[in-house]
CSV table of C-alpha atoms in Angstrom, one decimal:
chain,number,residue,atom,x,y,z
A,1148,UNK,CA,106.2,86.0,120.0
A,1149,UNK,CA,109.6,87.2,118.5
A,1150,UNK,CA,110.4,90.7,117.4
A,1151,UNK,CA,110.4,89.4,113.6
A,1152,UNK,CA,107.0,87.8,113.4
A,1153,UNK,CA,104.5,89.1,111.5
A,1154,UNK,CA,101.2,89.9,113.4
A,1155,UNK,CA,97.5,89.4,111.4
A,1156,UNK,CA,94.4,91.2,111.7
A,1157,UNK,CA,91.4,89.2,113.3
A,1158,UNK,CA,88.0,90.6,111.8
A,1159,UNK,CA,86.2,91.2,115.7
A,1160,UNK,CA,89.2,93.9,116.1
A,1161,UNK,CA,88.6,95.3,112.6
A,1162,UNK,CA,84.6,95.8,113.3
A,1163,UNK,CA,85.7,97.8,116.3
A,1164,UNK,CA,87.9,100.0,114.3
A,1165,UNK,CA,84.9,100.2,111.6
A,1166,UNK,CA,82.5,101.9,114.3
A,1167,UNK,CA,85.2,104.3,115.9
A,1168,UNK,CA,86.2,105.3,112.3
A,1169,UNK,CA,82.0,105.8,111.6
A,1170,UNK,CA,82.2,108.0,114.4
A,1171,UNK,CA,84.9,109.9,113.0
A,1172,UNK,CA,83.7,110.5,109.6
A,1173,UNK,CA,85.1,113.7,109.3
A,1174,UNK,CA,89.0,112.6,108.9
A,1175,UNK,CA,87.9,111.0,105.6
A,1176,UNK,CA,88.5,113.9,103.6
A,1177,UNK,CA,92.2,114.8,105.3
A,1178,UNK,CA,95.4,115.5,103.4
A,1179,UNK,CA,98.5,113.6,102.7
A,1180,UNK,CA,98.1,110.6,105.1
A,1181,UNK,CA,94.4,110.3,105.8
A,1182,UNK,CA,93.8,108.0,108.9
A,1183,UNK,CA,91.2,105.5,110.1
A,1184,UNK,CA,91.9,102.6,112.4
A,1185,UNK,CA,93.4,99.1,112.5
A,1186,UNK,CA,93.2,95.3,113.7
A,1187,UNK,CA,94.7,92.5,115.9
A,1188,UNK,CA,96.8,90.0,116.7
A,1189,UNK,CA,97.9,86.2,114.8
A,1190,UNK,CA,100.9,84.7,114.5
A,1191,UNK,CA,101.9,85.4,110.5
A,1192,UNK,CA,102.9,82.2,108.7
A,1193,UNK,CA,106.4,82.1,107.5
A,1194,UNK,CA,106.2,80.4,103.6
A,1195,UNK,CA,109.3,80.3,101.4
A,1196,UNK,CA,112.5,82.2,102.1
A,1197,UNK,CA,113.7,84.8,99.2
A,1198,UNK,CA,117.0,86.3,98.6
A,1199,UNK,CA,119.0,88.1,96.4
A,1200,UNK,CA,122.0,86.7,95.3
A,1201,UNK,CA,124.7,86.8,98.0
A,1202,UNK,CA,121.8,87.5,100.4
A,1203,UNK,CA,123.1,86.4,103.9
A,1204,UNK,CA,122.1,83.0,105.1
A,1205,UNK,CA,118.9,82.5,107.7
A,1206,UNK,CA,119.7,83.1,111.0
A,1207,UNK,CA,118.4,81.7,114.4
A,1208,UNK,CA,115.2,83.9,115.7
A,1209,UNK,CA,116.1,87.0,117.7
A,1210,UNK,CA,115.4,86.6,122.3
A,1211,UNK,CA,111.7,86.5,122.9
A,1212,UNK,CA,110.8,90.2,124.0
A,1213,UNK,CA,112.9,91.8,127.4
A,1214,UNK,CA,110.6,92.4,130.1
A,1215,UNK,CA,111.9,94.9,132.4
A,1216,UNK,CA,110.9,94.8,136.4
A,1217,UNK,CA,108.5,97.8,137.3
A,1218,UNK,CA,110.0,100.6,139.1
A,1219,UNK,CA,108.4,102.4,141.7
A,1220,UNK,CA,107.6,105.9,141.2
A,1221,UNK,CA,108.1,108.2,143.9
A,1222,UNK,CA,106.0,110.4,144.5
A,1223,UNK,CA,103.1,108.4,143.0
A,1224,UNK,CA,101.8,110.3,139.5
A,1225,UNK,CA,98.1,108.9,138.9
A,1226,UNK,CA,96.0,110.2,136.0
A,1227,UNK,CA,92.6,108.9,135.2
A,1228,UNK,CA,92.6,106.4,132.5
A,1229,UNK,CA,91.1,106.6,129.1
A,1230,UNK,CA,91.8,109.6,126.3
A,1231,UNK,CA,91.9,112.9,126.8
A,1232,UNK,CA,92.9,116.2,125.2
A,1233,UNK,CA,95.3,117.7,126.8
A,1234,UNK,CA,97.9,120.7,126.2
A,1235,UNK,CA,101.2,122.1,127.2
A,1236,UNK,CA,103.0,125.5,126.6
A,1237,UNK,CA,106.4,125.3,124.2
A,1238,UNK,CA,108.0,128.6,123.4
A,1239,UNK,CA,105.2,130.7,124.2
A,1240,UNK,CA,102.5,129.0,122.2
A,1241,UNK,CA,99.7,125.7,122.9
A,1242,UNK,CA,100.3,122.8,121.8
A,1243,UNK,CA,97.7,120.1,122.2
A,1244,UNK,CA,98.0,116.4,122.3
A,1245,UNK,CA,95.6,113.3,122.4
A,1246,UNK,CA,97.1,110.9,126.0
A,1247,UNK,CA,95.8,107.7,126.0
A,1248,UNK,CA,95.9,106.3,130.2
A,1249,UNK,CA,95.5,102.3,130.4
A,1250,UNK,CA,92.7,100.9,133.0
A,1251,UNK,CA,96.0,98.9,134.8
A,1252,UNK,CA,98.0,102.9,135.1
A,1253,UNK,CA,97.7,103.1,138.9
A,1254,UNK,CA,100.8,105.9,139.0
A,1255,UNK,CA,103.0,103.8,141.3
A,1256,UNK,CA,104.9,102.1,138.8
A,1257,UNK,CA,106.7,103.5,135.7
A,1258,UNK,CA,105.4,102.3,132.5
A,1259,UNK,CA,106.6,102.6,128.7
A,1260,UNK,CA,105.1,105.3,126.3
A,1261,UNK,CA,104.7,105.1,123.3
A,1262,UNK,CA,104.4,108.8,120.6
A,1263,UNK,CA,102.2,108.3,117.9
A,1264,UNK,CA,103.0,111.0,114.9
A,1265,UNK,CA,100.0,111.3,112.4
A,1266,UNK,CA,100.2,112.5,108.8
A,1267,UNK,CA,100.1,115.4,107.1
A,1268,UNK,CA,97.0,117.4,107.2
A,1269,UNK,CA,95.3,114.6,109.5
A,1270,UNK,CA,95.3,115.0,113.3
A,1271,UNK,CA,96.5,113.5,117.3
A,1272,UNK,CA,92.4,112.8,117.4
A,1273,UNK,CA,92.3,110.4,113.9
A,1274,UNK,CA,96.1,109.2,114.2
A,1275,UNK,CA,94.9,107.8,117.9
A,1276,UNK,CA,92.3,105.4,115.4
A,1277,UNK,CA,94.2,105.1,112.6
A,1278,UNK,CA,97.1,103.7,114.5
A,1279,UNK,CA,95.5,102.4,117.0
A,1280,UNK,CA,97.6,101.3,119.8
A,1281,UNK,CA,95.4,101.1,122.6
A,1282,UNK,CA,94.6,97.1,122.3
A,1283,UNK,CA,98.1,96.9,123.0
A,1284,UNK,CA,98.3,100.0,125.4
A,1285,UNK,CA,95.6,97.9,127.2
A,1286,UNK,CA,97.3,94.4,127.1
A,1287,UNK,CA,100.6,95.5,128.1
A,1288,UNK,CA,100.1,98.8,130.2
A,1289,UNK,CA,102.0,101.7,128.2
A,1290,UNK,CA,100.8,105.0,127.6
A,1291,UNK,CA,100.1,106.6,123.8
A,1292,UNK,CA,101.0,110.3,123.3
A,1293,UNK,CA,99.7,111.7,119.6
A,1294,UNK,CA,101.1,115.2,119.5
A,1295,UNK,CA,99.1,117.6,116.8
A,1296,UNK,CA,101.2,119.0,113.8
A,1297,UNK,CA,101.5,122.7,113.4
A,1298,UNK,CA,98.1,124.5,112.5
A,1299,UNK,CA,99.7,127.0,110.4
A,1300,UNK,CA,101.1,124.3,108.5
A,1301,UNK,CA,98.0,122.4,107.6
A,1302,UNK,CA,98.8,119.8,110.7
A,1303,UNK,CA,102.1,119.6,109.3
A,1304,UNK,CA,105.5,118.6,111.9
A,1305,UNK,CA,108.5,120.9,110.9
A,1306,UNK,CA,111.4,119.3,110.4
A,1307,UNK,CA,113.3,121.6,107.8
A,1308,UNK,CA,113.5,124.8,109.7
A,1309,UNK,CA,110.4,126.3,107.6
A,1310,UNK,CA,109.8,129.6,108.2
A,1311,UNK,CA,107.6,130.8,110.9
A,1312,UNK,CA,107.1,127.4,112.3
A,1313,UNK,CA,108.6,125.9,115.5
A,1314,UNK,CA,111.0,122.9,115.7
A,1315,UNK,CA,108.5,120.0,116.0
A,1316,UNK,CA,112.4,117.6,117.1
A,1317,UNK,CA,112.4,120.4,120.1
A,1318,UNK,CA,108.3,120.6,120.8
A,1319,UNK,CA,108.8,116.8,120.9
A,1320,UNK,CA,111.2,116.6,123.6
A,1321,UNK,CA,109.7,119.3,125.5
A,1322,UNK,CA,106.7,117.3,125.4
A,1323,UNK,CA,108.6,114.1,126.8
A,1324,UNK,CA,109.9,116.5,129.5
A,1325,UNK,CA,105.9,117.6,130.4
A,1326,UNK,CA,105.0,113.8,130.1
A,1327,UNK,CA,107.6,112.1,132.7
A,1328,UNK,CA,106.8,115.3,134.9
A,1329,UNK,CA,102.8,114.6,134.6
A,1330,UNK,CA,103.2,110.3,134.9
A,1331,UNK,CA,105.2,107.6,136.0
A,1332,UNK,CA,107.4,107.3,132.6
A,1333,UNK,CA,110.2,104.8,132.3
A,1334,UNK,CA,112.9,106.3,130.7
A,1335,UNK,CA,114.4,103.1,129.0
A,1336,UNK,CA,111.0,102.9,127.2
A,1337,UNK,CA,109.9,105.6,125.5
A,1338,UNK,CA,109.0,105.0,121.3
A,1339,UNK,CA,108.3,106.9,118.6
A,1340,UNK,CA,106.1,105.7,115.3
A,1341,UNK,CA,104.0,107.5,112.7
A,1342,UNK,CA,102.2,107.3,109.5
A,1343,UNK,CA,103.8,109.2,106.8
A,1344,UNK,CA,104.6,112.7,107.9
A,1345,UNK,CA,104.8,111.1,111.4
A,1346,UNK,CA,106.8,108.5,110.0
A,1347,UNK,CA,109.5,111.5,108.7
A,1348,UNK,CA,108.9,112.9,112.2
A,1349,UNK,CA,109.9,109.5,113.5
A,1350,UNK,CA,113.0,109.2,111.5
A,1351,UNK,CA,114.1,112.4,112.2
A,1352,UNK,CA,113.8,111.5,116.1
A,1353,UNK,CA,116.2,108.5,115.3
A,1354,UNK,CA,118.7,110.5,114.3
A,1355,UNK,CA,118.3,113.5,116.7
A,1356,UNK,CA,116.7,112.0,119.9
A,1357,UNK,CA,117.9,108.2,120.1
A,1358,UNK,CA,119.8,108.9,123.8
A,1359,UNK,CA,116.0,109.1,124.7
A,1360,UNK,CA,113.6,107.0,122.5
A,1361,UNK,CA,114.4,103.2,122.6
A,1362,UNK,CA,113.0,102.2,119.1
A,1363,UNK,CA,111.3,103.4,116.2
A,1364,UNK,CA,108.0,102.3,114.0
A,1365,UNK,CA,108.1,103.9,110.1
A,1366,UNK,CA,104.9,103.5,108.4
A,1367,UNK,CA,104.7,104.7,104.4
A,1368,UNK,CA,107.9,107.2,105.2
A,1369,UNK,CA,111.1,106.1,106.1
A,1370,UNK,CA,114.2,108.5,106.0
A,1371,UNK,CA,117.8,108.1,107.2
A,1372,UNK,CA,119.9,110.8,108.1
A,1373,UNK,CA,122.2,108.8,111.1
A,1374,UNK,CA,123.0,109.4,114.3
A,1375,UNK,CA,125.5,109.2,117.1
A,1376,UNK,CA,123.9,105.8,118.4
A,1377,UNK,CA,122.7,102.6,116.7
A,1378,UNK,CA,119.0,102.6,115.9
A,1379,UNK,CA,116.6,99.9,116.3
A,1380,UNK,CA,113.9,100.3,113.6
A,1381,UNK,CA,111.2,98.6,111.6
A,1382,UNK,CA,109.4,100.2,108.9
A,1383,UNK,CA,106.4,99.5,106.5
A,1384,UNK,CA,106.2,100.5,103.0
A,1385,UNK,CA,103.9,99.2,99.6
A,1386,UNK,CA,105.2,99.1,96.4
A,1387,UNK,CA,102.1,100.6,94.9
A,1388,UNK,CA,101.7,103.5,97.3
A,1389,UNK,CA,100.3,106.2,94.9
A,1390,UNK,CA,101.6,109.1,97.0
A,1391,UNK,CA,105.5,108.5,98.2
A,1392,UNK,CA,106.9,106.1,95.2
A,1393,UNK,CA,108.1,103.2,96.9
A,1394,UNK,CA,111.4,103.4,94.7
A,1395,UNK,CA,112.1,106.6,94.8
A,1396,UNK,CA,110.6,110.2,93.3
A,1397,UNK,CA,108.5,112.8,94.0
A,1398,UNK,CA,105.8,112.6,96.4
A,1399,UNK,CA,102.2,113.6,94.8
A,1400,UNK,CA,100.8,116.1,97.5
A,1401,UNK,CA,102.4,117.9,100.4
A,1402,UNK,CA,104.6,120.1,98.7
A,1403,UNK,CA,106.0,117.4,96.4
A,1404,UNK,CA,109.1,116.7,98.1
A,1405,UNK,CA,111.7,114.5,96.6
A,1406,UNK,CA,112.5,111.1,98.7
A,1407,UNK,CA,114.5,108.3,98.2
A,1408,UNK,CA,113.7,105.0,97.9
A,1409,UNK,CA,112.4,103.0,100.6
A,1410,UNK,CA,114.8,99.6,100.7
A,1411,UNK,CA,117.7,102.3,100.3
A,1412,UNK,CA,116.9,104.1,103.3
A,1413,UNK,CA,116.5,100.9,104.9
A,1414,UNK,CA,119.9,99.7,103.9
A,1415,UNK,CA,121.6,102.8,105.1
A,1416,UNK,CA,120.0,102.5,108.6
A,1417,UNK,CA,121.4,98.7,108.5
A,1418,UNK,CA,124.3,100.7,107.2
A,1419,UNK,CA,124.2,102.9,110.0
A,1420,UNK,CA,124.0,100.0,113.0
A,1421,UNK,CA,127.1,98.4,111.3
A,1422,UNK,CA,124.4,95.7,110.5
A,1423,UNK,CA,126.1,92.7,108.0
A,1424,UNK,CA,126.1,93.9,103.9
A,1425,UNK,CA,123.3,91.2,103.2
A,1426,UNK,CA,119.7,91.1,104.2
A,1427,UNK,CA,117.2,88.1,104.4
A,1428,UNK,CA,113.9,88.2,102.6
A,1429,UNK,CA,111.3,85.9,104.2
A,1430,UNK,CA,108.1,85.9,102.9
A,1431,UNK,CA,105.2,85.9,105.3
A,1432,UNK,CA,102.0,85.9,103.3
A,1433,UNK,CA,101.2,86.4,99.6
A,1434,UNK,CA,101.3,90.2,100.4
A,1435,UNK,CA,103.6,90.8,103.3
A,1436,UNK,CA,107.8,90.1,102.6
A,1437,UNK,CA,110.1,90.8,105.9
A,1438,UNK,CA,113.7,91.6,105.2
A,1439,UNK,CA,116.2,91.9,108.1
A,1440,UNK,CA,119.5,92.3,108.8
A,1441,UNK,CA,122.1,90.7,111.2
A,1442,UNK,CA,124.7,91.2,112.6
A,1443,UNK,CA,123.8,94.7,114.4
A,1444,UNK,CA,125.3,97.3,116.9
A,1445,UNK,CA,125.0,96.7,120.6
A,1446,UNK,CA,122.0,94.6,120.0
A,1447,UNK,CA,120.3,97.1,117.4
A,1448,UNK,CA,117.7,95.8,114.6
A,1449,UNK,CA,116.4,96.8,111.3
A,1450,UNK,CA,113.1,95.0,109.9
A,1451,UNK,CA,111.5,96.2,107.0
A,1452,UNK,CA,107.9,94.8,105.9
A,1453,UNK,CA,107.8,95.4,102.1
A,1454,UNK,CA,103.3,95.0,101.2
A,1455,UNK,CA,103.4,93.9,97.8
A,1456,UNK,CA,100.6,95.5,96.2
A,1457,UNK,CA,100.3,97.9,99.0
A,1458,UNK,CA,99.1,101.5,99.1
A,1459,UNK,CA,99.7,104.4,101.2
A,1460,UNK,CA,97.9,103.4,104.3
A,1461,UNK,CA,98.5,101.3,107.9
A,1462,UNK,CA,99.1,98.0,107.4
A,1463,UNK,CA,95.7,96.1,109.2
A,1464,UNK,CA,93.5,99.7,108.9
A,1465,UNK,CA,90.4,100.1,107.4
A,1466,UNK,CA,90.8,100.4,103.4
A,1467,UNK,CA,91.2,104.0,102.2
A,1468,UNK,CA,90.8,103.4,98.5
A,1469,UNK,CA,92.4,106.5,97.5
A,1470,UNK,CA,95.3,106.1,99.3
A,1471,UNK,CA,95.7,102.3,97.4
A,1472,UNK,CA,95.4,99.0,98.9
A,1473,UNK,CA,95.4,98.1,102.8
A,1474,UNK,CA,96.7,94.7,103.4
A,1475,UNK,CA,95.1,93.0,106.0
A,1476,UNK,CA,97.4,90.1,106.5
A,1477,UNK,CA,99.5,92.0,108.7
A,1478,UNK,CA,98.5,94.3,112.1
A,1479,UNK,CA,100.9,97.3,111.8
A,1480,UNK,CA,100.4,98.2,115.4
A,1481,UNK,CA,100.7,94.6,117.0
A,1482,UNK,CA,103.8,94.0,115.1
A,1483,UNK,CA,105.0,97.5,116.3
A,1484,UNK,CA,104.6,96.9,119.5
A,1485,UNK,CA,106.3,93.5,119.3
A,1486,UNK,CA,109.8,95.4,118.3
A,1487,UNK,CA,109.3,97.7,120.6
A,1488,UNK,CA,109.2,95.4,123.4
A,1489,UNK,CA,112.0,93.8,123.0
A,1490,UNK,CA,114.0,96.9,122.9
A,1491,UNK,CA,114.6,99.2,125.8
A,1492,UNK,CA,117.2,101.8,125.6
A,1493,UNK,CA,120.3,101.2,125.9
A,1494,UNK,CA,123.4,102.3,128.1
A,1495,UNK,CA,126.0,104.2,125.9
């Protein structure tokens, strides 16, 4: 499987995802970026090829994913697997997080991780379903770390410098710092996604914390803002989502921020990675488009799935009607992974 195919939902994972969502009723009636859970794994089909004029030409598919030898750890750092709630101190004050420990985590070798951001007014707790990484966590032996927003700010990550909040960019590397001491972490692996506000948390990693995350998922927020290194990245966004306007505008909760659009902020990360002018479109389904760039920095990538039709929700999830349409011919998390995989940080 290649960084750039699409990955479907197969109905036995989305049953699974029904019944832990059932059991967490309760998150229904979150903010912003509600969450429930999501699906598996298909190859997507790849049916015509769209461009805009002067679009660049198709290019040969990207290396299969890098698999990097497991390092020993020493000492040895075993932890129990399955979830757990768990907490660390940052600046005087608690903050919790959900850790999600494979059944193949034995401690001795170091393993990626990947930080899962949740939306605003949601929580670590419904973003671990929602997102749902832990087929994937299972299948390939990473660890998931959902940090909580800040409770004062109605689960909200703070990354404007608002007023009696702390620096979520800062809580998030001291967290990394706890994690690596607490389990066998390798360094050239660590990722960052998020739905919404975790997808601004995300972005705002990219641009402050790329010397120590690999690669970057964007789900329903995507925001540039640079950086000293290139970026690997892949992002999802609908054009119907009824809460951040896939072209641009105000958002319709949350404060009401203003944010650009979507393929614009995609553009300048391609920008940013010294990508080539001119994207591919390939569609992969009657509701899934992939555009990509080549051409990129030191082995960088920018993917963007455009959901025609799409809502403000996780591609592959269970449907949130008031958020707008979940495709399910796509598995956000699967495909997520997939980039992720085949990119390990790189030396400067």
């Amino acid at each position: 499987m290649t960084e750039n195919q699409g990955i479907m939902t197969t109905p036995s994972r989305l049953l699974a995802l029904t019944l832990a969502l059932i059991a967490m009723v309760a998150f229904v009636s979150t903010g912003c970026s509600s969450s429930s859970p999501h699906p598996a794994a298909l190859p997507g089909t790849t049916a015509a090829t769209t461009s805009p004029a002067g679009s660049a030409p198709a290019t040969s598919a990207p290396a299969p994913p890098t698999t990097t030898p497991p390092v020993a750890c020493a000492p040895p750092r075993p932890h129990p697997s399955g979830q757990s709630s768990e907490s660390f101190t940052f600046q005087g004050i608690s903050r919790t997080f959900q850790l999600y420990v494979p059944p193949t985590y034995a401690g001795t070798k170091k393993v990626p991780v990947v930080f899962d951001f949740h939306g605003f007014g949601s929580n670590a707790t419904q973003q671990m379903v929602y997102g749902n990484f832990k087929p994937e966590a299972d299948s390939n032996g990473f660890l998931i770390v959902a940090p909580d927003g800040q409770v004062p700010a109605n689960r909200h990550f703070n990354l404007s410098g608002e007023r009696g909040l702390q620096n979520d960019v800062e809580m998030v590397g001291a967290l990394l710092d706890h994690v690596e001491g607490l389990l066998c972490v390798d360094a050239r692996r660590v990722y960052a996604t998020g739905m919404s506000d975790g997808g601004a948390m995300t972005s705002f990693l990219a641009c402050k914390m790329s010397d120590r995350f690999a690669a970057f998922g964007a789900v329903a927020v995507i925001i540039s803002c640079g950086g000293s290194r290139p970026v690997s990245i892949v992002a999802f966004s609908g054009t119907a989502d009824p809460i951040v306007p896939f072209n641009g505008g105000n958002v319709s909760c949350c404060g009401g921020a203003h944010l650009n659009a979507a393929p614009e902020e995609m553009a300048r990360w391609a920008a940013h990675d010294h990508c080539d002018t001119n994207f591919r479109d390939v569609r992969l389904s009657s509701e899934v488009r992939r555009r990509t760039w080549s051409g990129c920095d030191r082995g960088s990538a920018v993917v963007f799935y455009i959901i025609d039709g799409g809502g403000h929700t996780w591609p592959g999830s269970i449907p949130i009607a008031r958020l707008g349409k979940t495709t399910d011919q796509i598995d956000a998390s699967a495909t997520i992974w997939q980039f992720f995989r085949s990119h390990p940080l790189t030396q400067t």
